[in-house]
Tab-separated table of C-alpha atoms and ligand atoms in Angstrom:
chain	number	residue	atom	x	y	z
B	1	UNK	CA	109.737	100.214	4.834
B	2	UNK	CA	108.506	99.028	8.288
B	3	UNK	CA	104.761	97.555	8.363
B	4	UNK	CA	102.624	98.559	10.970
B	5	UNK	CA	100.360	96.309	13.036
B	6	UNK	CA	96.919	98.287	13.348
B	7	UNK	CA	98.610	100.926	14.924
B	8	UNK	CA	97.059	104.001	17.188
B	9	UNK	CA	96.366	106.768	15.190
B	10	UNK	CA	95.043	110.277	16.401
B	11	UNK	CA	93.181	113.002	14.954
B	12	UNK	CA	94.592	116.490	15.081
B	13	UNK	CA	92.577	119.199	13.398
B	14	UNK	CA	89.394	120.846	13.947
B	15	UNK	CA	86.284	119.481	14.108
B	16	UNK	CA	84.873	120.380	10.769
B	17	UNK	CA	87.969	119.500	9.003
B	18	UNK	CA	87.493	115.997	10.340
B	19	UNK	CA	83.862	115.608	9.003
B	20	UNK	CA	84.289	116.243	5.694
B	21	UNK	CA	87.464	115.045	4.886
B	22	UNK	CA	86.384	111.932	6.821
B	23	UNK	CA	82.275	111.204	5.867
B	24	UNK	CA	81.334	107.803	7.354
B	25	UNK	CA	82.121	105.217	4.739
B	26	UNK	CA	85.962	106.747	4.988
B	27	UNK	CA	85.810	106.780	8.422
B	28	UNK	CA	84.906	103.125	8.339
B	29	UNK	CA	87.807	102.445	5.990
B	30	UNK	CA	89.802	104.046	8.638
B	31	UNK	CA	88.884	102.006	11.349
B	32	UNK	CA	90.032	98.694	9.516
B	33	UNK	CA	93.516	99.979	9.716
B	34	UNK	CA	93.790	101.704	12.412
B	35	UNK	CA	92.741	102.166	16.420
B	36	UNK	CA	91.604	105.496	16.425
B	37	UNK	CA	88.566	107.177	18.388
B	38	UNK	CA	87.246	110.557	15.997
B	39	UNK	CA	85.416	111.524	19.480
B	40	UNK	CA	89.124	112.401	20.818
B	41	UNK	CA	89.778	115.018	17.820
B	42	UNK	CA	92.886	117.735	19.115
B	43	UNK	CA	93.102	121.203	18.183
B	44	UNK	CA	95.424	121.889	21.133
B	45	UNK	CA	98.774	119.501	22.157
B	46	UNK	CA	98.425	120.639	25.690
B	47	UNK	CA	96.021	119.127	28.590
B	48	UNK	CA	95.482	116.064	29.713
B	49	UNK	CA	93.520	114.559	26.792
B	50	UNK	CA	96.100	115.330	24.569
B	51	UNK	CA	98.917	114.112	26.704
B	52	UNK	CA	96.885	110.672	27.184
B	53	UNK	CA	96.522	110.386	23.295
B	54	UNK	CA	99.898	111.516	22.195
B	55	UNK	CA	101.472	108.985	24.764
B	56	UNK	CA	100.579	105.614	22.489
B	57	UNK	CA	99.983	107.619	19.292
B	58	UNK	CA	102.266	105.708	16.169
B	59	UNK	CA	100.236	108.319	13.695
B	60	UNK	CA	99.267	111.146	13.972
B	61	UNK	CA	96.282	112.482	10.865
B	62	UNK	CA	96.513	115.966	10.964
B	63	UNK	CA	93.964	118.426	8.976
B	64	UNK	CA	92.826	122.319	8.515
B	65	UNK	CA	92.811	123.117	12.128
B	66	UNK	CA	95.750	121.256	13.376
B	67	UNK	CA	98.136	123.270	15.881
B	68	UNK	CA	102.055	123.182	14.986
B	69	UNK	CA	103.666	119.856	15.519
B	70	UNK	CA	107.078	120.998	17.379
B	71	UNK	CA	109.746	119.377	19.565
B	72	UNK	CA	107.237	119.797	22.054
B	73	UNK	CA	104.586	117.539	20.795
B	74	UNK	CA	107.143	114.583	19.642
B	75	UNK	CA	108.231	114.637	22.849
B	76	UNK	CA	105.073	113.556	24.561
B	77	UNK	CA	104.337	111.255	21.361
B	78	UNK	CA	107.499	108.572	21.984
B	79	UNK	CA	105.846	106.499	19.630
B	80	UNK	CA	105.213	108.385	16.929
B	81	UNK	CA	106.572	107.316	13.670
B	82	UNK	CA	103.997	109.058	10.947
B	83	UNK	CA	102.186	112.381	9.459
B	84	UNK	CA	99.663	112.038	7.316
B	85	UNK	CA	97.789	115.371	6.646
B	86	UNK	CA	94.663	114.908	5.160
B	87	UNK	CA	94.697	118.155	3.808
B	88	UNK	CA	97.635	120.121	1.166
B	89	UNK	CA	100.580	121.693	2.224
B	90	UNK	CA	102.708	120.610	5.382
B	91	UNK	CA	105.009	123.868	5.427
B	92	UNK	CA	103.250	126.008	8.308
B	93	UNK	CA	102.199	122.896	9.671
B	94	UNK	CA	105.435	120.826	10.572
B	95	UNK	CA	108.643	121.881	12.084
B	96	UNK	CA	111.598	121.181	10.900
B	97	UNK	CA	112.526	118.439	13.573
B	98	UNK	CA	109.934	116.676	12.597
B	99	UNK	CA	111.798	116.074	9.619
B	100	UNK	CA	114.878	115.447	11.220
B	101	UNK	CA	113.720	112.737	13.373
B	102	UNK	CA	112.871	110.818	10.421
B	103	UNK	CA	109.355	110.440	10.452
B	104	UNK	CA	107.833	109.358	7.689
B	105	UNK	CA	105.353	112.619	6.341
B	106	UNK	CA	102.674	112.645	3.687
B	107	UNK	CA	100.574	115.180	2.499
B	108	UNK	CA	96.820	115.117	0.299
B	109	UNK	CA	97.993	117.867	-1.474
B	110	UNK	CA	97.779	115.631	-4.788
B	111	UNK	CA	93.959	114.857	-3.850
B	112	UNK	CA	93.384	118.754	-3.124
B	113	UNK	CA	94.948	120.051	-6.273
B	114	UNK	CA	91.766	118.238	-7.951
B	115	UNK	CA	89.432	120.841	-7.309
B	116	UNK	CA	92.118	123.812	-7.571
B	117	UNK	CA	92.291	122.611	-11.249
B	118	UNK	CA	88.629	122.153	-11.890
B	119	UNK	CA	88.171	125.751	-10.559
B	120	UNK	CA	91.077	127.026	-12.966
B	121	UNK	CA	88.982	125.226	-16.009
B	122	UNK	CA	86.129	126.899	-14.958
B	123	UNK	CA	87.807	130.595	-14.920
B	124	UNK	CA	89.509	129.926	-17.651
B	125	UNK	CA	86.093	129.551	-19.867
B	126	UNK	CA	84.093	132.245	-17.931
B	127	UNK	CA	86.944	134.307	-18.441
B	128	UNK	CA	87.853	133.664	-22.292
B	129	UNK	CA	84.222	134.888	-22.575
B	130	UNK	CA	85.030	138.018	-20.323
B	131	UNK	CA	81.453	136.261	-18.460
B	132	UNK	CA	82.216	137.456	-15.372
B	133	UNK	CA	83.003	141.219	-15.926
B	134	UNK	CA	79.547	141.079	-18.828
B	135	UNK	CA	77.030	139.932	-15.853
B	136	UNK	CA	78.449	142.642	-13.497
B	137	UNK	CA	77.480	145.314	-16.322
B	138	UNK	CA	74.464	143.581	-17.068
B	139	UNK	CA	73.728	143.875	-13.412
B	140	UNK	CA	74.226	147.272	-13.167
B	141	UNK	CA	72.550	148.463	-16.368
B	142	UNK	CA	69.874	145.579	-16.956
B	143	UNK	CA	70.544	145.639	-20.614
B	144	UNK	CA	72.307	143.246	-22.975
B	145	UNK	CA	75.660	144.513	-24.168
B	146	UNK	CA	75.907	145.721	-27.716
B	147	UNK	CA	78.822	144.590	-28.787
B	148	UNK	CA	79.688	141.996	-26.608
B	149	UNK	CA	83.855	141.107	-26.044
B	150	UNK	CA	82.938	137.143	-25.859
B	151	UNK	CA	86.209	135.430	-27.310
B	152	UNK	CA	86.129	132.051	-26.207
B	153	UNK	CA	88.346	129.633	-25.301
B	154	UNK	CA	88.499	128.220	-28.286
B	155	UNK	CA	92.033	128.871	-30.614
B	156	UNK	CA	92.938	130.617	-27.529
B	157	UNK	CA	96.917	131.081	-26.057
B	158	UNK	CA	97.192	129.946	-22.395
B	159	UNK	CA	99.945	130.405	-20.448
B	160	UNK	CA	100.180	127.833	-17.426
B	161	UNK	CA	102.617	129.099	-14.609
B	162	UNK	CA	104.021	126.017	-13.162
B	163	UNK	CA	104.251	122.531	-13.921
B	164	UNK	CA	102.892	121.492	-10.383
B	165	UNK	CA	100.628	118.928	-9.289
B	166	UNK	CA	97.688	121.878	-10.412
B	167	UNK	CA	99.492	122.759	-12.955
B	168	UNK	CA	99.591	119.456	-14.813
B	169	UNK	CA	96.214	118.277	-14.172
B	170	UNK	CA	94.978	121.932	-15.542
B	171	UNK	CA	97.403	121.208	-18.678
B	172	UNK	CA	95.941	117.992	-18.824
B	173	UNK	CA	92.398	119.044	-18.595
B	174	UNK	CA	92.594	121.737	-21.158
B	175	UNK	CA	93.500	118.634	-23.968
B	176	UNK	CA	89.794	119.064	-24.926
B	177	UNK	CA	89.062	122.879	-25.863
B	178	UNK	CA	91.512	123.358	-28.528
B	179	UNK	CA	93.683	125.836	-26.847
B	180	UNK	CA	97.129	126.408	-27.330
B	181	UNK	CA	99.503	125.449	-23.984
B	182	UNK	CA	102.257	127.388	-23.404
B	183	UNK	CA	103.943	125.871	-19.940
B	184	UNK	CA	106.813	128.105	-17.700
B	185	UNK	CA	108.880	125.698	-15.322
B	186	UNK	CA	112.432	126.090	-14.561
B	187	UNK	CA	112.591	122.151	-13.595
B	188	UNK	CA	111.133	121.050	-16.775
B	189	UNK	CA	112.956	120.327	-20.215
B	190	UNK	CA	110.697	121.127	-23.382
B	191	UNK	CA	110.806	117.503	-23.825
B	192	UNK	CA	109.030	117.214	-20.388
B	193	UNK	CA	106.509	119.687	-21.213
B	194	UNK	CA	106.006	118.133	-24.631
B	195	UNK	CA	104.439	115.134	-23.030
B	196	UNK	CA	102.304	117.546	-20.753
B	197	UNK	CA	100.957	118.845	-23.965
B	198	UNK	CA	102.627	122.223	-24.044
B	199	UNK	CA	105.300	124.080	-25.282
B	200	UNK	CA	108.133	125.341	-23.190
B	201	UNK	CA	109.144	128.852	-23.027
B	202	UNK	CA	110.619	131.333	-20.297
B	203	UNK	CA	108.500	133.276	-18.711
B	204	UNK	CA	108.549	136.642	-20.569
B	205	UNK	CA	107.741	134.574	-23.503
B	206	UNK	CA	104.778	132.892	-21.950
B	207	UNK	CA	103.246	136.655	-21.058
B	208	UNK	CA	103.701	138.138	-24.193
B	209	UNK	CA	102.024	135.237	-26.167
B	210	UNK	CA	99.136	134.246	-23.456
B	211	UNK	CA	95.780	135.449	-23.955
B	212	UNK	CA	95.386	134.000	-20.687
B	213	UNK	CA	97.408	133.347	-18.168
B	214	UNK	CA	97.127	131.287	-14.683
B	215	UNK	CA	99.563	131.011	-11.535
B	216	UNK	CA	99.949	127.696	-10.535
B	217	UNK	CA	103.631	127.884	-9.139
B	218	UNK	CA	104.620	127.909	-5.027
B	219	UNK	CA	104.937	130.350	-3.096
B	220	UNK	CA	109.135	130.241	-2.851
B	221	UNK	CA	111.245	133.161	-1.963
B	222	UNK	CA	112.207	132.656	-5.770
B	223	UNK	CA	108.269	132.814	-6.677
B	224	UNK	CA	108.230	136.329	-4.940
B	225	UNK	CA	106.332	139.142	-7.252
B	226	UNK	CA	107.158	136.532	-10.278
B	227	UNK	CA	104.493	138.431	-12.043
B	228	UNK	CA	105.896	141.868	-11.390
B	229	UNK	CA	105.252	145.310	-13.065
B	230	UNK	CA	107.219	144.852	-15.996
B	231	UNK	CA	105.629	141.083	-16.887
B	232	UNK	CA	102.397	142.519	-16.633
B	233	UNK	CA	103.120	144.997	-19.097
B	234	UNK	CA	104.344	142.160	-21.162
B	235	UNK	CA	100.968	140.538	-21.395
B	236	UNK	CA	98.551	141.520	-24.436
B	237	UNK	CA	95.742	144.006	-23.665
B	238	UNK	CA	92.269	142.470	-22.889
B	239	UNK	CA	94.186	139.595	-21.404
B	240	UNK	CA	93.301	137.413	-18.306
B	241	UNK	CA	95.263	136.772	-15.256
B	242	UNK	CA	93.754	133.686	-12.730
B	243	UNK	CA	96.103	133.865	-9.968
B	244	UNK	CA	94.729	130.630	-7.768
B	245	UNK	CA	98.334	129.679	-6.182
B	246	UNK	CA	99.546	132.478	-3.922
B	247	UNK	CA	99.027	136.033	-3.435
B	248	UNK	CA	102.806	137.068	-3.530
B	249	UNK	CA	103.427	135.715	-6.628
B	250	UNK	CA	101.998	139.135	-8.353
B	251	UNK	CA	102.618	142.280	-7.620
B	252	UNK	CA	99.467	143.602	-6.333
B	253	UNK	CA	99.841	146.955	-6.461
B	254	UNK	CA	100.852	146.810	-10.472
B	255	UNK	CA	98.179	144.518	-10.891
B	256	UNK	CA	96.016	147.379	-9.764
B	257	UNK	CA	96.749	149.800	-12.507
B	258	UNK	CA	96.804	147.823	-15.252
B	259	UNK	CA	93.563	146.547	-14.629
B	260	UNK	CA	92.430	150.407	-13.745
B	261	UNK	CA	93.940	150.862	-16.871
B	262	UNK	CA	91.634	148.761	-18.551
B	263	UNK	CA	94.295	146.752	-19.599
B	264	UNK	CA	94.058	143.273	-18.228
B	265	UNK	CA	90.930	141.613	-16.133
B	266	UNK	CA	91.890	139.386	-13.021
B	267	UNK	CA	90.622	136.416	-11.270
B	268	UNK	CA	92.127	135.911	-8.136
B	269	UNK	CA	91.004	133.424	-5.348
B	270	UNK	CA	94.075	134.849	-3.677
B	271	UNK	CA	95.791	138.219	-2.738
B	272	UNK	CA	98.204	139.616	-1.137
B	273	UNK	CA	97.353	140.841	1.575
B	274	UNK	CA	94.902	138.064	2.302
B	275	UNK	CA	92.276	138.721	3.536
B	276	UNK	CA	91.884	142.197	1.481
B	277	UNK	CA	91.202	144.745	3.701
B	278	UNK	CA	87.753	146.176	3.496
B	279	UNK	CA	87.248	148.514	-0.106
B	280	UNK	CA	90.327	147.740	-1.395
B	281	UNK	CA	91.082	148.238	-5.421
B	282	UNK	CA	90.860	144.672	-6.347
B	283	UNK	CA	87.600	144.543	-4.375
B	284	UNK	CA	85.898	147.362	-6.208
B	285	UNK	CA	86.847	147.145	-10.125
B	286	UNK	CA	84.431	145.462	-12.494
B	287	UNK	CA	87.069	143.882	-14.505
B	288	UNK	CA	88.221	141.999	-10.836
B	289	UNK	CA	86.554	138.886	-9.798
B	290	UNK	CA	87.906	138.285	-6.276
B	291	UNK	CA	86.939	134.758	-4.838
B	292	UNK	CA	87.974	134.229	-0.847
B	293	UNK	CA	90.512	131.423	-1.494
B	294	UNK	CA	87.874	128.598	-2.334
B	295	UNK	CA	89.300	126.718	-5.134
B	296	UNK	CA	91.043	124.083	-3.176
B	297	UNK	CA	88.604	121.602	-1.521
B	298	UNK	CA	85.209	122.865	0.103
B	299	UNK	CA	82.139	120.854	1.386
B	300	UNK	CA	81.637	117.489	-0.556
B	301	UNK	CA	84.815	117.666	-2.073
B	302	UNK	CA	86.906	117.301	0.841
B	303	UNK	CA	85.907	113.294	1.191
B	304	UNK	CA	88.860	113.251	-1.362
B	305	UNK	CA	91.184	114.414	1.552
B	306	UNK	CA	90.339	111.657	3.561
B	307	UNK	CA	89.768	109.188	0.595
B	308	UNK	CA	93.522	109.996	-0.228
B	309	UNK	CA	94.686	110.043	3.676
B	310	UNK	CA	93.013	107.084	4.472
B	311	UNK	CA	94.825	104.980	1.465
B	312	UNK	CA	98.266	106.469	2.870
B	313	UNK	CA	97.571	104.922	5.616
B	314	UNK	CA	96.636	101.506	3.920
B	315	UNK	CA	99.952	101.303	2.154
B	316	UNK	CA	101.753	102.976	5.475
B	317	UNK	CA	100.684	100.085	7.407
B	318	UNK	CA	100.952	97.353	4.688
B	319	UNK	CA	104.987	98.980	4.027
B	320	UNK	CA	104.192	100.118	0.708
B	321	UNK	CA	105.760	103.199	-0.960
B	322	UNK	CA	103.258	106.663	-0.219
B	323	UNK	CA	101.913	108.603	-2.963
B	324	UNK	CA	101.698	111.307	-1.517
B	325	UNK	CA	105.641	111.397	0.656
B	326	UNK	CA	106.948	114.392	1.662
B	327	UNK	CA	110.567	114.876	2.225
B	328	UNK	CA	112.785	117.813	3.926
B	329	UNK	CA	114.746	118.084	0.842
B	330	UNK	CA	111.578	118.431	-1.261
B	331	UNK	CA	110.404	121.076	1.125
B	332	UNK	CA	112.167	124.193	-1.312
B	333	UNK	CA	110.557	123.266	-4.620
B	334	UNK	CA	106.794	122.541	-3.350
B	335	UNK	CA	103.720	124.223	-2.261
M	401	NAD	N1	93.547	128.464	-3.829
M	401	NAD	C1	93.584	127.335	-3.134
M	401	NAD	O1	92.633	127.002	-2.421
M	401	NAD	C2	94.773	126.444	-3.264
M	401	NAD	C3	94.679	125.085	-2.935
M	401	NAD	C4	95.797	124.253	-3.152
M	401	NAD	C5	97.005	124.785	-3.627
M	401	NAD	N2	97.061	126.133	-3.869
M	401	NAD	C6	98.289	126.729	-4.405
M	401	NAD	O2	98.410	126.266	-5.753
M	401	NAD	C7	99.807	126.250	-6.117
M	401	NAD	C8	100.157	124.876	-6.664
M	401	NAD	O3	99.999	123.896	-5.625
M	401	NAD	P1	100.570	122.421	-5.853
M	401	NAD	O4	100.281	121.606	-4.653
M	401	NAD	O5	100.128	121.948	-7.185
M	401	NAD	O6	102.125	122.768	-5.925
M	401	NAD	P2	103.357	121.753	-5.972
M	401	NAD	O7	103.894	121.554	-4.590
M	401	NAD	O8	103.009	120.539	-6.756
M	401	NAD	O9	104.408	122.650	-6.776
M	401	NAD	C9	105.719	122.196	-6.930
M	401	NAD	C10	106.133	122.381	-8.361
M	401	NAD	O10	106.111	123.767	-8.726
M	401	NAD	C11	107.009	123.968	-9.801
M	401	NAD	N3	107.876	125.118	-9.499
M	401	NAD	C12	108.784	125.237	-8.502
M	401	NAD	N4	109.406	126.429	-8.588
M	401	NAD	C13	108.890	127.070	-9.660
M	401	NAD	C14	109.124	128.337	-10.278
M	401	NAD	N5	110.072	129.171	-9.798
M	401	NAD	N6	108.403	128.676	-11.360
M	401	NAD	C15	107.463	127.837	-11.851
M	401	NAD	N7	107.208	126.625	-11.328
M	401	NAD	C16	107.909	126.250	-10.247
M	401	NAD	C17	107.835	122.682	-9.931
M	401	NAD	O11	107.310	121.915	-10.991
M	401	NAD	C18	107.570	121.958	-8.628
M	401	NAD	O12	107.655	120.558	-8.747
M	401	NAD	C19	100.581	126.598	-4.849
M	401	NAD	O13	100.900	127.969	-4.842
M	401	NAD	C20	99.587	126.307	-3.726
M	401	NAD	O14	99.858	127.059	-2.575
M	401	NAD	C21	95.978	126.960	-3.716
């Protein structure tokens, strides 16, 4: 791989984006490999700014915020030769010609899956004690519950949807609470999930068996309504579904009546449709905890975005291999 002598780098993303992801001591970090000036931040590729920055840009660090990169925009970047999102997935984000014209693409989603994970953990034990839907009730009717449903996590079945970069850290984390793993992946042998701690099974398996289950898998045309009708019937009653990877990957409106039913209780930091339009279902049963798509990083946490973008960019420049490369072929199987 070709190094780079401190080459001109660009922000593209909004303003906020840039802040956290970047904090001062990463922006400093920045600045020793790179010429870049935060005060010249784009959220637009047209105008004169843009055109003057684009013009000598060799990479461009693109974030939440960050207009399409097209034809358009390589065209009045000649120089360009990188992406490096500081932020997850590059799908919406890059066109295809990017690709084509062989620059060299990266993507934080590694660094963001961190706190995707850590929010999983935490549903997972709020939910294995049914916390969530107890405090509503004890809300509502001030008292303590008589009998209360509290299970635990502890001997527990969970069923982990997806051996992605979540996925595996969320296997890996749950090593300490004596659960049971059960892991569905189509691209990973029961040897593979073996060393991930879990056992292999197909996915109709992985329902019936999971006291609770959570989607980490992409959203793929493949993916679509994975968790369908018939899967959800599958599950056993009193079960939990976390659904933090993508609304389409259950069928919402089943989802509906088997919680109405009493059947299962969701946590979902995303639906489909997303946003959920005002008094929907999901948004009004007490067995429903609906979070507005929060797990991935907020605030404080997104310094790891940067922390992560900004050592791309260190082994970009020194011609090292990328952690976090992104590739056109790779572009079906991820996030
Ligand atoms: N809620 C949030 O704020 C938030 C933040 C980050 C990511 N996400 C979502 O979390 C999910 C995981 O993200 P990621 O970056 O870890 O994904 P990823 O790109 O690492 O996922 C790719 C992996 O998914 C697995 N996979 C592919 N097809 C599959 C299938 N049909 N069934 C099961 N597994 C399959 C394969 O192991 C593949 O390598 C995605 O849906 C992503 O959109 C949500």
């Amino acid at each position: 791989m070709k190094t780079f002598v401190r080459p001109a780098a660009v922000f593209a993303m909004a303003a906020w984006a840039r802040d956290g992801a970047f904090p001062p001591d990463v922006m400093e970090r920045l600045h020793r490999l790179v010429d870049v000036d935060p005060a010249l931040t784009l959220t637009a590729f047209d105008g004169p700014d843009a055109a003057a920055a684009l013009r000598d840009a060799e990479i461009l660090i693109t974030g939440w915020g960050c207009p399409r990169v097209d034809a358009t925009v390589l065209h009045a970047a000649p120089r360009l030769r990188a992406c490096v999102h500081a932020a997850g997935s590059v799908k919406e984000l890059l066109d295809p010609v990017v690709f084509q014209r062989g620059l060299t693409v990266s993507s934080a989603a590694e660094a963001n899956a961190v706190p995707v994970a850590e929010y999983t953990i935490a549903m997972l034990v709020l939910g294995a004690k049914d916390a969530l839907t107890l405090a509503r009730g004890y809300g509502s009717t001030g008292r303590l519950p008589n009998a209360p449903q509290s299970r635990g996590l502890l001997g527990a079945t969970v069923g982990v949807v997806g051996a992605s970069r979540v996925g595996r850290l969320v296997l890996a984390r749950l090593q300490d609470f004596g659960v049971t793993r059960l892991l569905h992946d189509p691209t990973v042998t029961p040897e593979q999930a073996e060393r991930l701690g879990a056992e292999a099974v197909d996915l109709d398996d992985l329902c019936r068996r999971s006291d609770l289950l959570t989607v980490h898998a992409p959203a793929l045309p493949e993916t679509r309504h994975l968790l369908d009708d018939r899967r959800l019937a599958l599950l056993p009653p009193g079960a939990v579904l976390i659904n933090t990877a993508r609304g389409s990957l259950v069928d919402t409106d089943a989802l509906v009546r088997h919680c109405a039913a009493g059947r299962l209780t969701a946590v979902l930091d995303v639906t489909d449709p997303e946003p959920l339009p005002p008094g929907h279902p999901l948004l009004r049963m007490p067995n429903v905890h609906v979070t507005p798509h929060i797990a991935g990083a907020q605030g404080r946490e997104m310094r790891r975005l940067g922390d992560f973008a900004t050592a791309e960019i260190g082994r970009l420049v020194r011609g090292q291999p990328l952690a976090g490369s992104v590739s056109a072929d790779d572009l079906a199987l991820i996030a």
